[in-house]
Coordinates of C-alpha atoms and ligand atoms in Angstrom, one line a residue:
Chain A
X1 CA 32.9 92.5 -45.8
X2 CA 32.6 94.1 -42.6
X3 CA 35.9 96.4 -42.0
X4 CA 37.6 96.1 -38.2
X5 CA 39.6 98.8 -36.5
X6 CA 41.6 98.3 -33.0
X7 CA 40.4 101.0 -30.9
X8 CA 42.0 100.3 -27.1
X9 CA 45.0 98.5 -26.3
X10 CA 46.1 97.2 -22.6
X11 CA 49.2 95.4 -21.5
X12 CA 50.7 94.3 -18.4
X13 CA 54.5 93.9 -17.5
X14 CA 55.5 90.7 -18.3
X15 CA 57.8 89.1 -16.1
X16 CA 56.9 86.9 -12.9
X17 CA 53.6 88.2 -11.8
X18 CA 52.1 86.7 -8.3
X19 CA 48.3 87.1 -8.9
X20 CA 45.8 84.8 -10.1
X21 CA 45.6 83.8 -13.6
X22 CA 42.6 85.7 -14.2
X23 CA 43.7 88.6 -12.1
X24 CA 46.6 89.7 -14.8
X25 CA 44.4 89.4 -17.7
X26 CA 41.4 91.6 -16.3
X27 CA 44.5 94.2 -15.8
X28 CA 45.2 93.8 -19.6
X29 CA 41.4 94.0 -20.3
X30 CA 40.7 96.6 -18.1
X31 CA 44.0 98.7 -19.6
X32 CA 42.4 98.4 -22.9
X33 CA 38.7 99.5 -22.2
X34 CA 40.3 102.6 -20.6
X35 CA 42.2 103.1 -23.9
X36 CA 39.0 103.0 -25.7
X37 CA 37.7 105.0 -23.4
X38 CA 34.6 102.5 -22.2
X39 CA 33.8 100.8 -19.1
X40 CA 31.2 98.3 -20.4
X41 CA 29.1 98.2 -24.4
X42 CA 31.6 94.9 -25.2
X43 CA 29.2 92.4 -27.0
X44 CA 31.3 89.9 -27.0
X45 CA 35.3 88.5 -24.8
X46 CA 37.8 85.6 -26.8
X47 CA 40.2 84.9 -24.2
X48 CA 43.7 83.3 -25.3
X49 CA 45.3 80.7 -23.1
X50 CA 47.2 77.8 -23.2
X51 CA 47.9 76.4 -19.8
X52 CA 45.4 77.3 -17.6
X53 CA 44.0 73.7 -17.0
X54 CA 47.6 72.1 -17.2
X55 CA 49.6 75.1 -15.4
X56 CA 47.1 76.6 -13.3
X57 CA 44.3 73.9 -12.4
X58 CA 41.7 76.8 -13.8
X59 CA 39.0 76.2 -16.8
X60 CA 36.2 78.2 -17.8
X61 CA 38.3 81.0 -17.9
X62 CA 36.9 83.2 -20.2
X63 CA 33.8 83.1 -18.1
X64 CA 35.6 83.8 -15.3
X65 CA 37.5 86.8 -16.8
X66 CA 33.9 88.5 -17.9
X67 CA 32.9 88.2 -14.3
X68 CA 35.6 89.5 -12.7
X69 CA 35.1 92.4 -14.4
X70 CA 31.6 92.9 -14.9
X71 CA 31.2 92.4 -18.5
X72 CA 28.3 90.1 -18.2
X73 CA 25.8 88.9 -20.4
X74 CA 28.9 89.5 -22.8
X75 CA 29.3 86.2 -25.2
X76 CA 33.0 84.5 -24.2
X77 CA 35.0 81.9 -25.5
X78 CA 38.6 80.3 -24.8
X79 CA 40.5 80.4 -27.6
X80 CA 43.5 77.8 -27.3
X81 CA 45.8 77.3 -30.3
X82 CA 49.0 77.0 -28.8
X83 CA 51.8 79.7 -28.6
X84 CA 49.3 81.2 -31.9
X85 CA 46.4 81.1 -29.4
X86 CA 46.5 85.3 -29.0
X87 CA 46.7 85.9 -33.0
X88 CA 43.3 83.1 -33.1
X89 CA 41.6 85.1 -30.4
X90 CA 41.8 88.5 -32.8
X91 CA 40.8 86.4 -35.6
X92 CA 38.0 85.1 -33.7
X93 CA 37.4 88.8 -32.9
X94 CA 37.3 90.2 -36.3
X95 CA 35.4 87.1 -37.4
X96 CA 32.8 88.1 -34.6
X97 CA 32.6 91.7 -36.0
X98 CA 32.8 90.9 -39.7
X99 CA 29.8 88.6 -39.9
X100 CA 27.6 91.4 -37.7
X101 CA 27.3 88.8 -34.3
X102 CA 28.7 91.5 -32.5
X103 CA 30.0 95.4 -32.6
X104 CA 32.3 95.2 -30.2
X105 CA 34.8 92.4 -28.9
X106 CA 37.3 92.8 -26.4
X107 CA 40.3 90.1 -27.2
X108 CA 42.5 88.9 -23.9
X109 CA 45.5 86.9 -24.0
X110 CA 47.1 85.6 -20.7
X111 CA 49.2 83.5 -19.1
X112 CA 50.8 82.4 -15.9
X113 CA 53.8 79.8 -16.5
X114 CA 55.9 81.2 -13.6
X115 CA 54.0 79.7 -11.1
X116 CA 55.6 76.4 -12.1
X117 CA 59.5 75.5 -12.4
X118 CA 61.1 76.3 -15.6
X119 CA 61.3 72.5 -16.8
X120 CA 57.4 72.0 -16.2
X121 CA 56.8 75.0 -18.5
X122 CA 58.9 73.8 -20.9
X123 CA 57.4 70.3 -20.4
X124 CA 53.6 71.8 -20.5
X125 CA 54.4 73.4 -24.3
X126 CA 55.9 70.2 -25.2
X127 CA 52.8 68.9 -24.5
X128 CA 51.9 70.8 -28.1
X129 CA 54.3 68.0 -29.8
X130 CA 53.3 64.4 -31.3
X131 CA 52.5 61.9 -27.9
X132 CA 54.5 58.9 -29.0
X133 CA 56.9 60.3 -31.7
X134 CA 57.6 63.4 -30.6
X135 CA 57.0 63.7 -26.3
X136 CA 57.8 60.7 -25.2
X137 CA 61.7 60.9 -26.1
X138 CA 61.9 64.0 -24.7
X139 CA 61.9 66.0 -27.2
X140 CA 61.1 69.9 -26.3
X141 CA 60.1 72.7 -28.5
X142 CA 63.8 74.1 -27.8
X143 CA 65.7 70.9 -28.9
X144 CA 63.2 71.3 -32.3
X145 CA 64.8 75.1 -32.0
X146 CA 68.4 73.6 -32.1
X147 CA 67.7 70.5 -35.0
X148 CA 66.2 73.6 -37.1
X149 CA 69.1 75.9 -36.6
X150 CA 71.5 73.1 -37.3
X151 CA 69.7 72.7 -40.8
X152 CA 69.7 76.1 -41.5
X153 CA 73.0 77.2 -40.3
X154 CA 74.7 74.3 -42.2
X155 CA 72.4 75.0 -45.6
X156 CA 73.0 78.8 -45.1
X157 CA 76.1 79.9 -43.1
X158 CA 73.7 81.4 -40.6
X159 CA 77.0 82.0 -37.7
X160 CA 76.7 82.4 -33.9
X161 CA 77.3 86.4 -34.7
X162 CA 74.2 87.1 -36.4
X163 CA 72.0 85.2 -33.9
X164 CA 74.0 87.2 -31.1
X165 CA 73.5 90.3 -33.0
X166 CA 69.5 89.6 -33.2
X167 CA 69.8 89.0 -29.2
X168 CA 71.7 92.5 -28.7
X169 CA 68.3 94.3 -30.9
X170 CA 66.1 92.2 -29.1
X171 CA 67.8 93.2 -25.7
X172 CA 68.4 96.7 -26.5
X173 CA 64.5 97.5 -27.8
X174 CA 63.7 95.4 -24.8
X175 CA 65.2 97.9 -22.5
X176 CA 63.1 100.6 -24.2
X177 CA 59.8 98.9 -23.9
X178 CA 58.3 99.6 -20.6
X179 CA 56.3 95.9 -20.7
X180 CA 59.7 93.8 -21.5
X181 CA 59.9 91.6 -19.0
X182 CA 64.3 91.6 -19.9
X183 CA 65.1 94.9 -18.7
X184 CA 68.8 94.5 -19.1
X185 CA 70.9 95.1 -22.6
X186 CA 73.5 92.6 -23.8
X187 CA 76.5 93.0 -25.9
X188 CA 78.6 91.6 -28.6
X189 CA 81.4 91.0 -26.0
X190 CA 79.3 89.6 -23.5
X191 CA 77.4 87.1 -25.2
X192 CA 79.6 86.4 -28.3
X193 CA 83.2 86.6 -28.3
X194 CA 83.6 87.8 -24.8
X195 CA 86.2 85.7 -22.5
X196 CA 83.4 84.3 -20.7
X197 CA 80.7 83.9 -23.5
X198 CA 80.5 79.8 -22.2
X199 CA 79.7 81.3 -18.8
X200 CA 77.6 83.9 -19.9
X201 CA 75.8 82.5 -23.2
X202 CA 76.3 78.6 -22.7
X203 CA 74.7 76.1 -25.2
X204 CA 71.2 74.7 -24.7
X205 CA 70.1 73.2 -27.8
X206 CA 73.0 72.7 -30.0
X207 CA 74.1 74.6 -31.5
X208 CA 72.1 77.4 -30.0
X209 CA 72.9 79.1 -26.7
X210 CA 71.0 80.7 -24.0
X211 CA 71.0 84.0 -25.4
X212 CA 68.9 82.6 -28.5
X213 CA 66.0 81.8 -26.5
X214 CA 62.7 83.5 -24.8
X215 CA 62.4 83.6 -21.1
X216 CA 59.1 82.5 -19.3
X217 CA 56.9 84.7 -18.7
X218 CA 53.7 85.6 -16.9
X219 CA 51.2 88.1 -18.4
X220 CA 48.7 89.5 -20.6
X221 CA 47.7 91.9 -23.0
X222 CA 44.2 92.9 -24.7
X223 CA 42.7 94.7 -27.2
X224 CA 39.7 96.2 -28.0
X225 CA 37.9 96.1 -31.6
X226 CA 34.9 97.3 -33.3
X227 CA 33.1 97.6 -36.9
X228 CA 34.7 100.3 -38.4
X229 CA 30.6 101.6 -38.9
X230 CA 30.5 102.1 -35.6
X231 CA 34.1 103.6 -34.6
X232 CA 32.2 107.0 -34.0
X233 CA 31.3 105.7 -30.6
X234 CA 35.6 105.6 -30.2
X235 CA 37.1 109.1 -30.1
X236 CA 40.1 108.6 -27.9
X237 CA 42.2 107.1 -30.9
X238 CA 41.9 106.9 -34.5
X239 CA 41.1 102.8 -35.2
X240 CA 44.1 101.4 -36.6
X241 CA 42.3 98.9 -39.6
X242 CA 42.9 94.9 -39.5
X243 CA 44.2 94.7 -43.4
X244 CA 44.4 90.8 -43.5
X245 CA 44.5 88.1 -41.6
X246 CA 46.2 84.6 -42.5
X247 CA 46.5 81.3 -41.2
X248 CA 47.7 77.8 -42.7
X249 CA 49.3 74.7 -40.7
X250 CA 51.5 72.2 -41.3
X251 CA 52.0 68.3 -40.1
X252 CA 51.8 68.2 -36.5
X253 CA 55.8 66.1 -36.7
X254 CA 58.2 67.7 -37.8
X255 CA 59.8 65.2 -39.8
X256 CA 57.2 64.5 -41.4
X257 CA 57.5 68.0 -43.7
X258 CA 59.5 67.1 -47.0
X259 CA 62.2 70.1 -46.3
X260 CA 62.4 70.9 -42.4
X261 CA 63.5 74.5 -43.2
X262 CA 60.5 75.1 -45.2
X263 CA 58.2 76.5 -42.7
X264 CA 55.2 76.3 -45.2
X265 CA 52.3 77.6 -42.8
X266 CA 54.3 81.0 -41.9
X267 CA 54.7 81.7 -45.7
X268 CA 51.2 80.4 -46.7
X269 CA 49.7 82.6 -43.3
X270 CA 51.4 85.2 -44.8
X271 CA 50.3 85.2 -48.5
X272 CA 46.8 84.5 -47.7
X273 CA 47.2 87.7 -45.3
X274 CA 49.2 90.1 -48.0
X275 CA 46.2 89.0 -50.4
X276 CA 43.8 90.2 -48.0
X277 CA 45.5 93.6 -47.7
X278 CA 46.2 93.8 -50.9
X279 CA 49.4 94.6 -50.2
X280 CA 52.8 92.6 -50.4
X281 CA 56.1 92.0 -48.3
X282 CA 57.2 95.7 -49.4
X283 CA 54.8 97.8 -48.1
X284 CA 55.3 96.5 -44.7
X285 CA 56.9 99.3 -42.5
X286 CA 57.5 97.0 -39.5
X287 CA 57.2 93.2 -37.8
X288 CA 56.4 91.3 -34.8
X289 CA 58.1 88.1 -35.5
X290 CA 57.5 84.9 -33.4
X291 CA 61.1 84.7 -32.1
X292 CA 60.7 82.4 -29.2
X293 CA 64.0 81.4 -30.5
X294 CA 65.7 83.8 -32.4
X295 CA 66.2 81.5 -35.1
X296 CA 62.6 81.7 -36.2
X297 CA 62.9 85.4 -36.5
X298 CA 65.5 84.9 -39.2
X299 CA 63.4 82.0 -40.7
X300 CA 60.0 83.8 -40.6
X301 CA 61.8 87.1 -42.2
X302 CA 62.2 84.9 -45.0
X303 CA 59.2 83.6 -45.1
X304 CA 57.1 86.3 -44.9
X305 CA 58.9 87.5 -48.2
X306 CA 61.5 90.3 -46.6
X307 CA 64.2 88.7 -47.9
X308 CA 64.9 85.7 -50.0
X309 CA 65.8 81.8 -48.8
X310 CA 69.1 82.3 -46.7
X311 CA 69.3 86.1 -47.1
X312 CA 68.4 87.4 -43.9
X313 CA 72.0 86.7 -42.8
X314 CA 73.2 89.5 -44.9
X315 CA 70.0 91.9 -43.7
X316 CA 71.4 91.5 -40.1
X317 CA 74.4 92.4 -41.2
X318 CA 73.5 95.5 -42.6
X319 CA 71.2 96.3 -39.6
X320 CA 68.2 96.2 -41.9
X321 CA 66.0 94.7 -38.8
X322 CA 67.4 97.2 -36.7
X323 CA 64.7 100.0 -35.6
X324 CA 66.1 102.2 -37.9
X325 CA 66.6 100.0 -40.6
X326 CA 64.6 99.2 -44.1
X327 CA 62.6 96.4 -42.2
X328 CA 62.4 96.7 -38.4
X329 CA 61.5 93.5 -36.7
X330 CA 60.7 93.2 -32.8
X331 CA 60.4 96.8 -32.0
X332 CA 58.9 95.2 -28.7
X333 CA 61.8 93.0 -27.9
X334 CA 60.2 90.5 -29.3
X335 CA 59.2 86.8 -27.8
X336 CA 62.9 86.8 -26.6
X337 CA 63.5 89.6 -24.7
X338 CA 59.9 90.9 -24.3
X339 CA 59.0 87.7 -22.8
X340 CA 56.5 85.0 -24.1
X341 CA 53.3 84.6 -21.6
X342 CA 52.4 81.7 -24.6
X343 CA 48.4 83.0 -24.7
X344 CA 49.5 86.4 -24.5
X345 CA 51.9 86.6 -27.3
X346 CA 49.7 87.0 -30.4
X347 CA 47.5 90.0 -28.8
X348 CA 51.1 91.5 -27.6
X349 CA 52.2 91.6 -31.0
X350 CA 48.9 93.4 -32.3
X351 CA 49.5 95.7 -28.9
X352 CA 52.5 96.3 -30.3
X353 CA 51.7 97.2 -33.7
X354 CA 49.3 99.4 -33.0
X355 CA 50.8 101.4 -30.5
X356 CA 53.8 102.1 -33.6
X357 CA 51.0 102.5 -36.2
X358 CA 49.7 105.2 -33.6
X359 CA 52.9 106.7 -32.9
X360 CA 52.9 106.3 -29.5
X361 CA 56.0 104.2 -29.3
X362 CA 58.8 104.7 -26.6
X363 CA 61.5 107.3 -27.9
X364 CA 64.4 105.1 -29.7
X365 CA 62.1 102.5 -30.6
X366 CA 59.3 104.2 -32.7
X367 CA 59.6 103.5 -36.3
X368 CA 59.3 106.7 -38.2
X369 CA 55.8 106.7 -40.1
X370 CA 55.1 103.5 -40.2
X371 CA 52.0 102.7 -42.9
X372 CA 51.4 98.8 -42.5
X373 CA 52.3 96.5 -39.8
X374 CA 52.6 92.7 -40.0
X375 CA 52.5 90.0 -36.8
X376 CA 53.4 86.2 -37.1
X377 CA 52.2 84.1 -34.2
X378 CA 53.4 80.7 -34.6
X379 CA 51.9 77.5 -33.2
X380 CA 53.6 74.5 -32.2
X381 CA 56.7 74.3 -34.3
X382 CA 55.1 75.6 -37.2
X383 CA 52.2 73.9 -37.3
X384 CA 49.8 76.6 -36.8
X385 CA 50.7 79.6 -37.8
X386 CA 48.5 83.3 -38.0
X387 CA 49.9 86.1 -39.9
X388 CA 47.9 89.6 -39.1
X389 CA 48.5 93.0 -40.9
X390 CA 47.5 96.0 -39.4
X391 CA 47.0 99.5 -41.3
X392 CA 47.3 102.8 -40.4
X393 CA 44.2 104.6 -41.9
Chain B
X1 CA 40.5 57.0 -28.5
X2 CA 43.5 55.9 -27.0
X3 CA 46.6 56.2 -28.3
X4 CA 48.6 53.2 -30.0
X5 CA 51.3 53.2 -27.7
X6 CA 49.0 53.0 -24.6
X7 CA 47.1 49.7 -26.7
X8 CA 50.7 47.9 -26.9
X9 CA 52.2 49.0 -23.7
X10 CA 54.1 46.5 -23.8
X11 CA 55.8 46.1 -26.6
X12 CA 59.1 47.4 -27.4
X13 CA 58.4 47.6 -31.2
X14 CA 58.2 50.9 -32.6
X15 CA 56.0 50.5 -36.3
X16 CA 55.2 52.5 -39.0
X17 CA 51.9 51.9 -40.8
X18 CA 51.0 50.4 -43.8
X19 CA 47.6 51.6 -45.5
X20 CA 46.4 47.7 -46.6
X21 CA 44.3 49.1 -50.0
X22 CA 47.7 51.1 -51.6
X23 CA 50.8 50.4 -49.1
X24 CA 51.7 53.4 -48.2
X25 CA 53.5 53.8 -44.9
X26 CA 53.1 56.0 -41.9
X27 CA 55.2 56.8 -38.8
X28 CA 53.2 58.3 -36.3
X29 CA 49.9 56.5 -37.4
X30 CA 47.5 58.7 -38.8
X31 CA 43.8 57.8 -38.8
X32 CA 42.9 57.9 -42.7
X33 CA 45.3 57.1 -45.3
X34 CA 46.5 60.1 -47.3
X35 CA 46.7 59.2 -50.4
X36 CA 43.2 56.9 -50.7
X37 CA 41.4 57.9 -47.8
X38 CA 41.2 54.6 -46.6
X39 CA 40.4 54.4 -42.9
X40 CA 42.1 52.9 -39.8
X41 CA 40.3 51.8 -36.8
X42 CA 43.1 51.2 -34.1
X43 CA 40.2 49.2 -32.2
X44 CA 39.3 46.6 -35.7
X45 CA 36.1 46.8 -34.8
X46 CA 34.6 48.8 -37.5
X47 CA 37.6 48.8 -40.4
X48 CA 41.3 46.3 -40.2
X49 CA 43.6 48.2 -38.1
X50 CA 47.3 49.6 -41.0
X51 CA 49.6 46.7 -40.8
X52 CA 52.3 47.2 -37.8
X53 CA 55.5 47.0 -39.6
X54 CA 58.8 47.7 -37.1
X55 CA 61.2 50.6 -37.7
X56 CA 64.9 50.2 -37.0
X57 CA 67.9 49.7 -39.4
X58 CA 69.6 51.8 -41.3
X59 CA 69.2 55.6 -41.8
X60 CA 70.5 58.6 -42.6
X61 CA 71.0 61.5 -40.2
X62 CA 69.3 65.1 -41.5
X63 CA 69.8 67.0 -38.4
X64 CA 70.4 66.7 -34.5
X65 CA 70.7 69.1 -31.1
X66 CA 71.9 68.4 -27.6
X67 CA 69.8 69.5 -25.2
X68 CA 71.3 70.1 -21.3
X69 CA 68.0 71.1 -19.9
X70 CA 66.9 67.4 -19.2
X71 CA 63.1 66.4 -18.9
X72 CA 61.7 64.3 -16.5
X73 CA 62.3 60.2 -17.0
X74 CA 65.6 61.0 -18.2
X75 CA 68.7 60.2 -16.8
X76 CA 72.0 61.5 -18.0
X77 CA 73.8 64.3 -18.2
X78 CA 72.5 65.6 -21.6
X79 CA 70.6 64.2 -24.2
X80 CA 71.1 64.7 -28.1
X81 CA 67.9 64.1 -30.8
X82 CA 67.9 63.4 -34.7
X83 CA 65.6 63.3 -37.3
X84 CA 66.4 60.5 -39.4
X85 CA 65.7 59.3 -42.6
X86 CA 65.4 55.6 -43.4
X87 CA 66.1 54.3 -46.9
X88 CA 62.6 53.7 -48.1
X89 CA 62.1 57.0 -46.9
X90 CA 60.2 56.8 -44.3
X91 CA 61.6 59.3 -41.5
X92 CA 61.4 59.6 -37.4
X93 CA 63.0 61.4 -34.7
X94 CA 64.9 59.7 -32.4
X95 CA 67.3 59.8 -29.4
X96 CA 71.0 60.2 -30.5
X97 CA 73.1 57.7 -29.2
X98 CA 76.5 59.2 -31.0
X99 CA 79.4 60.9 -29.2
X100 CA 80.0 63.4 -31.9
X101 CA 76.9 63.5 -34.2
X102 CA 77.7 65.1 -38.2
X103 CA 74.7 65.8 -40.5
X104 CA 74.5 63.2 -43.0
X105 CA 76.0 60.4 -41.2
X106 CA 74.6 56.7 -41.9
X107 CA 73.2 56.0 -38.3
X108 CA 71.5 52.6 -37.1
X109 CA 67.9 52.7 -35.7
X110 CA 66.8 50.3 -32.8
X111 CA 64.2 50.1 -30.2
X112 CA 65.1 50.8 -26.9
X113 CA 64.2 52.5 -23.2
X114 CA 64.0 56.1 -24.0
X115 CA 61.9 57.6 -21.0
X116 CA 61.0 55.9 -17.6
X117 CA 58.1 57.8 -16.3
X118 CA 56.3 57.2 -12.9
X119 CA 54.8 53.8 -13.8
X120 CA 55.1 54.0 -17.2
X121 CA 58.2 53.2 -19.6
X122 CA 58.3 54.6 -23.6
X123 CA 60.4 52.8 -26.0
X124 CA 61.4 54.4 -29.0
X125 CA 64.3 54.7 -31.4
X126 CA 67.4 54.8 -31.0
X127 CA 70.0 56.1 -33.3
X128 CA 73.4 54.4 -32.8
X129 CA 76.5 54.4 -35.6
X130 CA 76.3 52.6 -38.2
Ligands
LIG1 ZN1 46.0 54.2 -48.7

């Protein structure tokens, strides 16, 4: 098959951004066609977006988004998979490229959730969930966040500590990462066993707390890919190669899976993107992990094959996530303290990974020679997941 | 294809589903049957609509969360959810009508009020001690 490199990456701030929808993600686009080095040659645009019908009364967006920059009569699609949109856009990208339909696809993931109060965003993803047996009683993708931890803390002796811990990495590379939309570190004593951690950290989903979840977030991020056969017309960057890609899903409800903890589409989306590569869990020198809640970061490192069923505990504990550790995860901030624009996620991560595959991440948050990188952009609760692995070649 | 809850609006019944060629049961319902691929048609025109068969009674709990970031419809100071599993197996989520909720716990499942949205009320279940 066709091989695909990522030649030009773009990202904007994330954080509460006052433009128009499309606006933000012709920034991202246009960031990334300056990386590459282009101003026009794109055959064909896959836009990922969730809420731009529900959020922001806006469809056809993807047409929109190539005439706003003057891409036309490039081919464009909306790609809308949930929170996993971005990762389907790529996909969609390197399928484009792989089968010979185009040379050259320029992948945009957006969102604008800010616009609207902080319950209607949570409200418009719960929208993701079963109609009558999920939405209807109210149930939100954060209270899924707290019946999950529950199961896993009580099965695992996952504690309060190791999810504040994961908050204080995710704050900390955050602060290093000039697209976070969390600017601000946080501390053991502030947000764990400080005198005011109630105050400061309160619960939200029991038994999680505040600290354990993402903010909401406006913005967008984009990428630019060719056929590795044709990467001579790229000579700003070295393409950094798309190994494998993965996907799997799961039932829509949740209790409807025989073991709630097993989150079989993230390990399935994995495999099927190890096999790919042709690599496994070992050679991967970093992670983006879906960590809307920080909970799945543990779950997913698991997963994924870093560490085994109710392991990852002990990995915290030994900093083995950290940046500097065996296995960094969320060099970015991740979902948490990064921010999650939902459609803008999944190319974020890939952003991500290849700006550390390239070297050209902020000083104390570049991994030291990293070989593979591996993103997993999760849909729904786990019912859509993609896994992506990105070489360095 | 509209959803079964918007066909019987008014009832207060929450169902599972039972596939009529091999019995297996459902909760939501799907629109083929796993197992034998037979077909539902919510509408009876084309195929029998899956026999309507109430939940509620007892369960177990297998987890739970209380959530103080309150939707729309709903009105008290927090709300707590299960997942629950019923002793033929069947499982649901539910809202948690239980002061201090423990993993495990035998719960009773009923159908009651759980949302009141502009013009439109959802009944569900409700999980209340056994
Ligand atoms: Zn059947």
């Amino acid at each position: 098959m066709r091989q695909v490199g990522i030649v030009g990456i773009g990202h904007t701030k994330f954080g509460r951004m006052d433009f128009d929808l499309v606006d933000i993600m012709s920034w991202a686009a246009l960031e990334a066609m300056k990386d590459a080095g282009i101003t026009d040659g794109i055959d064909q645009v896959f836009v990922a977006n969730m809420g731009g019908s529900a959020i922001n009364h806006q469809t056809g967006i993807a047409s929109s988004l190539v005439s706003r920059i003057f891409l036309e009569p490039a081919m464009a699609e909306l790609i809308e998979n949930g929170p996993a949109s971005g990762s389907s856009a790529v996909k969609c990208g390197y399928m484009a490229i792989a089968s010979g339909m185009a040379d050259v696809v320029l992948v945009v993931g957006g969102e604008r959730m800010r616009e609207v109060t902080g319950w209607k965003a949570t409200d418009f993803v719960a929208t993701l969930s079963h109609p009558d047996a999920e939405y209807a009683y109210g149930l939100t993708l954060p209270a899924f966040a707290g019946i999950f931890a529950r199961a896993y803390v009580e099965r695992y002796g996952l504690t309060e500590k190791h999810l504040a811990t994961l908050a204080v990495k995710a704050h900390r590379n955050a602060s290093l990462n000039p697209f976070a939309h969390i600017e601000e570190s946080a501390t053991l004593s502030g947000i764990w066993d400080g005198p005011h951690r109630d105050v400061v950290n309160p619960i939200m989903a029991d038994p999680l707390r505040l600290y354990d979840f993402c903010p909401v977030s406006d913005g967008a991020a984009a990428v630019v890919l060719c056929g590795l056969d044709v990467a001579s017309r790229f000579t700003k960057h070295v393409p950094v190669r798309i190994a494998g890609i993965g996907q799997a899903t799961d039932t829509h409800c949740v209790h409807n899976r025989a073991d709630m903890l097993d989150l079989k589409a993230v390990r399935m989306a994995a495999e099927r993107a190890y096999a790919m590569a042709g690599i496994g869990p070992k050679e991967i020198s970093l992670a983006e992990l879906h960590d809307a809640f920080l909970i799945l970061e543990v779950a997913e490192s698991e997963e994924v094959g870093f560490f085994e069923r109710g392991q990852a505990k002990a990995a915290i504990e030994r900093g083995e996530t950290e940046v500097t550790g065996r296995i960094p995860i969320n060099t970015s901030g991740g979902l948490k303290a990064k921010g999650h624009p939902v459609g803008a996620t999944g190319v974020s991560q890939i952003h991500e990974l290849v700006k550390q595959l390239r070297g050209q991440a902020e000083a104390g948050r570049q991994v030291a020679e990293p070989k593979f990188g591996l993103a997993v952009n999760f849909g729904g609760f786990g019912n859509n997941v993609v896994a992506t692995i990105l070489a360095k070649e | 294809m509209v959803s079964t809850r918007d066909l019987y609006a008014e009832d207060r019944n929450v169902y599972a589903y039972r596939c009529p060629k091999c019995g297996v049961l459902y909760h939501p319902a799907p629109m083929v049957c796993k197992g034998c691929r037979n077909r539902r048609d919510p509408s009876e025109a084309v195929f029998p609509d899956f026999e309507k068969v109430p939940m509620g009674g007892p369960c177990r709990l297998l987890s739970w969360t209380r959530i103080y970031a309150l939707p729309e419809g709903i009105d008290r100071p927090s709300i707590a959810f299960g997942i629950v599993e019923f002793d033929n197996g069947l499982r649901a989520a539910g809202q948690l009508m239980v002061a201090d909720p423990q993993s495990g716990a035998r719960l009773i499942a009923k159908s009651g009020l759980v949302r009141e949205l502009v013009g439109r009320d959802f009944y569900g279940l409700q999980l209340f001690e056994a």
